[in-house]
Amino acid sequence: EKTRKGFVTDLLDKFGDDPLTPETLDELETLLLRSDVGVDATDQIINALRKRLNEEVLDSKEGLRFLKEQLCKIVDQPIKNSGKTLLMPSENSLNIWLIVGVNGVGKTTTLGKLANLALRSGFSALIAAADTFRAAAVEQVKVWGERSGVSVVANETPNADPAAIVFDAIGAAKSKKIELLLVDTAGRLQTKNNLMEELTKVRKIIDRLAPEANVESLLVLDATQGQNGLSQAMSFAKSANLTGVVITKLDGSARGGVAFAVSSQTNLPIRFIGAGEGIRDLRPFNSFEFVEALLADS
Amino acid sequence: MFDELSARFEDAVKGLRGENKISEDNVDIALKQVRRALLEADVSLSVVKQFVQEVRDKAIGAEVVRGVNPGQKFIEVVHQELVEVMGGANSPLADSTKKPSVILMAGLQGAGKTTAAAKLGLYLKDKGLKPLMVAADVYRPAAIDQLNTLGKQINVEVFSLGKESKPEDIAASGLKKAQEEDFDTLIVDTAGRLQIDEEMMNEMVRIRSAVDPDEVLLVVDSMIGQEAADLTRAFHEKVGITGAVLTKLDGDSRGGAALSIRKVSGQPIKFIGTGEKVEALQPFHPERMAGRILGMGDVLTLVEKA
Ligand SMILES: Nc1nc2c(ncn2[C@@H]2O[C@H](COP(=O)(O)OP(=O)(O)OP(=O)(O)O)[C@@H](O)[C@H]2O)c(=O)[nH]1
Ligand SMILES: Nc1nc2c(ncn2[C@@H]2O[C@H](COP(=O)(O)OP(=O)(O)OP(=O)(O)O)[C@@H](O)[C@H]2O)c(=O)[nH]1
Ligand SMILES: [Mg+2]
Ligand SMILES: [Mg+2]
């Protein structure tokens, strides 16, 4: 089996102007599967390319371009539908961003990076430490608060009610006229009904206490995860009323291909990507860059 | 989701229904469904290919006895092969002749290493042993606090030197303490690292040299996708793993990584994590995992239906 290393370069070197063959299609399929795009999404994408090939002869270069266009379209569509190409807090008003996801995906780290980004962009920010469950979760988010120079609203009592902390934090944000309130939540697997209900409760508190706020509910998705990512997106969309997705750990060799299934099946725009453990390792999502990286050599 | 997969296997065996044997001609359609099911379960593609080839060879030769149709036989072959590849029976922790024995935790960021370290600490303590946990993650914010908190929860001592020392030095000092103070087992928690991060992988090798572990456990998130094979290969080649812990199996991931890890490294999955709490550690059972990967709780019902 060909490793992914150099496949696209090889393809272009060897077959650049030659017509795309069924064998090359198989190898492109392999590339997508190995990037966690998933069997169904890969079938759809490769079938579109196959259909196109039936209509006209494409060389490898054109075939690849068509493939990239297809992939870009999938992740761009939800962004287009949202009406916002770039996610930013609105100035001079309260914005609340709720960060949710399964265990260990990078929620707290992403929140730390977002706090820093907000400050660098001239917004005032506040952090609500609403993960009261994980060992040392509050200490961890406090380190991020210090690093980014953003205050943290917390309750040190283990298993304190997360909704109560969010309640306090919204009060503090309003009285201090904070523009961006970032809410860290405990990791939870989407199959845990009681924990998902707890999240719904937090989401409801936000809507009730700050009906005027611009609320974003962001699902953090780990690029190393496989097909379970789709099930995560579906469940969290229901419980936390998701408005977008952040993909983390793209500095590794995983490509985060499950994002294509998530985009096409949940209509959630991908807003940021995380590519490292440092405070500045966060970028706005760019479909072109994402697709290039998906097919790039490693 | 599970139903869908069972349906996939029903399709697979339908192709074999009415046939009186599994042959070159009829096996391929069924195998296609197996390939699909394994990919949907996040088994790494290279492993899927090998596995399908092996099943093919075994299925075609398989004797179909009277009263069992080829469909039933086919599922049995797939299931058996899965169980076999994953190691047959459960493998316990290595018996060590030296004291303290040393367990080194390794893996990607957020996989569940620190939690698994504490779970193992509790597991050993419950066996009447005296473990010491070492905080050798100096990077993640509050990593030491996290291990300390967990240590208190389970009443197991935690050794740390803050985050200014080198992880290999912390590990070595922890080992010294354990030797001097008569601990039975040393559990070394390490920072998460990407297998492509050469510097961090070299650090892992230095930690390893510092403590000469009896067990190097690769901790892997059961939700992991295609990375599982490369991850395992890199950690095994560079550090040499002796087993794995598959975490977060309390969710609905299919856990295909179990197959990839075993196939790539030849090392067994020793434990599974089934919750955030320190008690949520169980021995790994290949039989149950095979059913989970294939998306059928009970393989036998499927065999009966076929
Ligand atoms: N390489 C890499 N590591 C990351 C990235 N984002 C987060 N991490 C690491 O992943 C691990 C988990 O990150 P956290 O931010 O604690 O994840 P979480 O989702 O808050 O975890 P829980 O609160 O326990 O559910 C940490 O070691 C982070 O440093 C990233 O983009 N790249
Ligand atoms: N549901 C569930 N959560 C788990 C399990 N094991 C670990 N976790 C959670 O996963 C998250 C990450 O666990 P950690 O033990 O911090 O992971 P780690 O590998 O030490 O992370 P880093 O040190 O940042 O690389 C935490 O929220 C844990 O509570 C498990 O078996 N089930
Ligand atoms: Mg967190
Ligand atoms: Mg850790």
Short mmCIF file of N, CA and C in Angstrom, two decimals, chain A residues 29-30 33-34 36 38-39 226-227, chain B residues 5 32-49 225-226 254 256 293:
data_model
loop_
_atom_site.label_atom_id
_atom_site.label_comp_id
_atom_site.label_asym_id
_atom_site.label_seq_id
_atom_site.Cartn_x
_atom_site.Cartn_y
_atom_site.Cartn_z
N GLU A 29 -9.21 7.76 -3.24
CA GLU A 29 -10.15 7.24 -2.25
C GLU A 29 -9.40 6.84 -0.98
N THR A 30 -8.29 6.15 -1.17
CA THR A 30 -7.47 5.74 -0.04
C THR A 30 -7.02 6.95 0.78
N LEU A 33 -9.93 8.24 2.82
CA LEU A 33 -10.25 7.34 3.94
C LEU A 33 -9.22 7.47 5.05
N ARG A 34 -7.97 7.58 4.65
CA ARG A 34 -6.91 7.69 5.66
C ARG A 34 -6.91 9.03 6.39
N ASP A 36 -9.67 10.21 7.61
CA ASP A 36 -10.88 10.12 8.43
C ASP A 36 -12.10 10.78 7.82
N GLY A 38 -14.23 9.27 6.16
CA GLY A 38 -15.34 8.32 6.38
C GLY A 38 -15.81 7.68 5.09
N VAL A 39 -16.39 6.51 5.19
CA VAL A 39 -16.74 5.75 3.98
C VAL A 39 -17.84 6.45 3.18
N GLY A 226 -11.95 9.91 15.00
CA GLY A 226 -12.48 9.30 13.80
C GLY A 226 -13.96 9.57 13.63
N GLN A 227 -14.69 8.56 13.21
CA GLN A 227 -16.08 8.73 12.81
C GLN A 227 -17.01 9.10 13.96
N LEU B 5 -25.21 -1.50 11.43
CA LEU B 5 -24.09 -2.40 11.19
C LEU B 5 -24.50 -3.86 11.16
N LYS B 32 -16.54 -7.19 1.27
CA LYS B 32 -16.67 -5.75 1.04
C LYS B 32 -17.42 -5.11 2.22
N GLN B 33 -18.42 -5.82 2.70
CA GLN B 33 -19.18 -5.31 3.85
C GLN B 33 -18.33 -5.31 5.11
N VAL B 34 -17.48 -6.31 5.22
CA VAL B 34 -16.60 -6.37 6.38
C VAL B 34 -15.64 -5.17 6.35
N ARG B 35 -15.08 -4.93 5.18
CA ARG B 35 -14.16 -3.80 5.02
C ARG B 35 -14.84 -2.50 5.42
N ARG B 36 -16.07 -2.35 4.94
CA ARG B 36 -16.81 -1.14 5.25
C ARG B 36 -17.08 -1.00 6.74
N ALA B 37 -17.51 -2.08 7.33
CA ALA B 37 -17.81 -2.05 8.76
C ALA B 37 -16.58 -1.71 9.59
N LEU B 38 -15.44 -2.26 9.20
CA LEU B 38 -14.21 -1.99 9.95
C LEU B 38 -13.78 -0.55 9.79
N LEU B 39 -13.93 -0.02 8.58
CA LEU B 39 -13.57 1.39 8.37
C LEU B 39 -14.49 2.30 9.18
N GLU B 40 -15.76 1.95 9.22
CA GLU B 40 -16.70 2.75 10.00
C GLU B 40 -16.38 2.67 11.49
N ALA B 41 -15.73 1.58 11.87
CA ALA B 41 -15.34 1.42 13.28
C ALA B 41 -13.98 2.05 13.54
N ASP B 42 -13.42 2.75 12.54
CA ASP B 42 -12.14 3.44 12.68
C ASP B 42 -10.93 2.52 12.78
N VAL B 43 -11.03 1.34 12.23
CA VAL B 43 -9.83 0.51 12.11
C VAL B 43 -8.97 1.14 11.01
N SER B 44 -7.67 1.23 11.24
CA SER B 44 -6.81 1.87 10.25
C SER B 44 -6.80 1.10 8.94
N LEU B 45 -6.80 1.83 7.83
CA LEU B 45 -6.97 1.23 6.51
C LEU B 45 -5.96 0.10 6.23
N SER B 46 -4.69 0.32 6.57
CA SER B 46 -3.70 -0.72 6.28
C SER B 46 -4.04 -2.01 7.04
N VAL B 47 -4.53 -1.84 8.25
CA VAL B 47 -4.91 -2.99 9.08
C VAL B 47 -6.17 -3.66 8.50
N VAL B 48 -7.10 -2.85 8.03
CA VAL B 48 -8.32 -3.39 7.41
C VAL B 48 -7.94 -4.29 6.24
N LYS B 49 -7.02 -3.79 5.42
CA LYS B 49 -6.64 -4.54 4.22
C LYS B 49 -6.04 -5.91 4.59
N GLY B 225 -9.21 8.02 15.25
CA GLY B 225 -9.49 7.57 13.89
C GLY B 225 -8.32 6.84 13.28
N GLN B 226 -8.05 7.14 12.03
CA GLN B 226 -7.04 6.43 11.25
C GLN B 226 -5.63 6.56 11.81
N ARG B 254 -16.74 2.92 18.38
CA ARG B 254 -16.69 1.48 18.10
C ARG B 254 -15.35 0.88 18.50
N GLY B 256 -12.32 0.70 16.99
CA GLY B 256 -11.52 -0.06 16.03
C GLY B 256 -10.02 0.04 16.29
N ILE B 293 -16.66 -3.85 17.88
CA ILE B 293 -16.13 -3.36 16.61
C ILE B 293 -17.07 -3.73 15.46
#
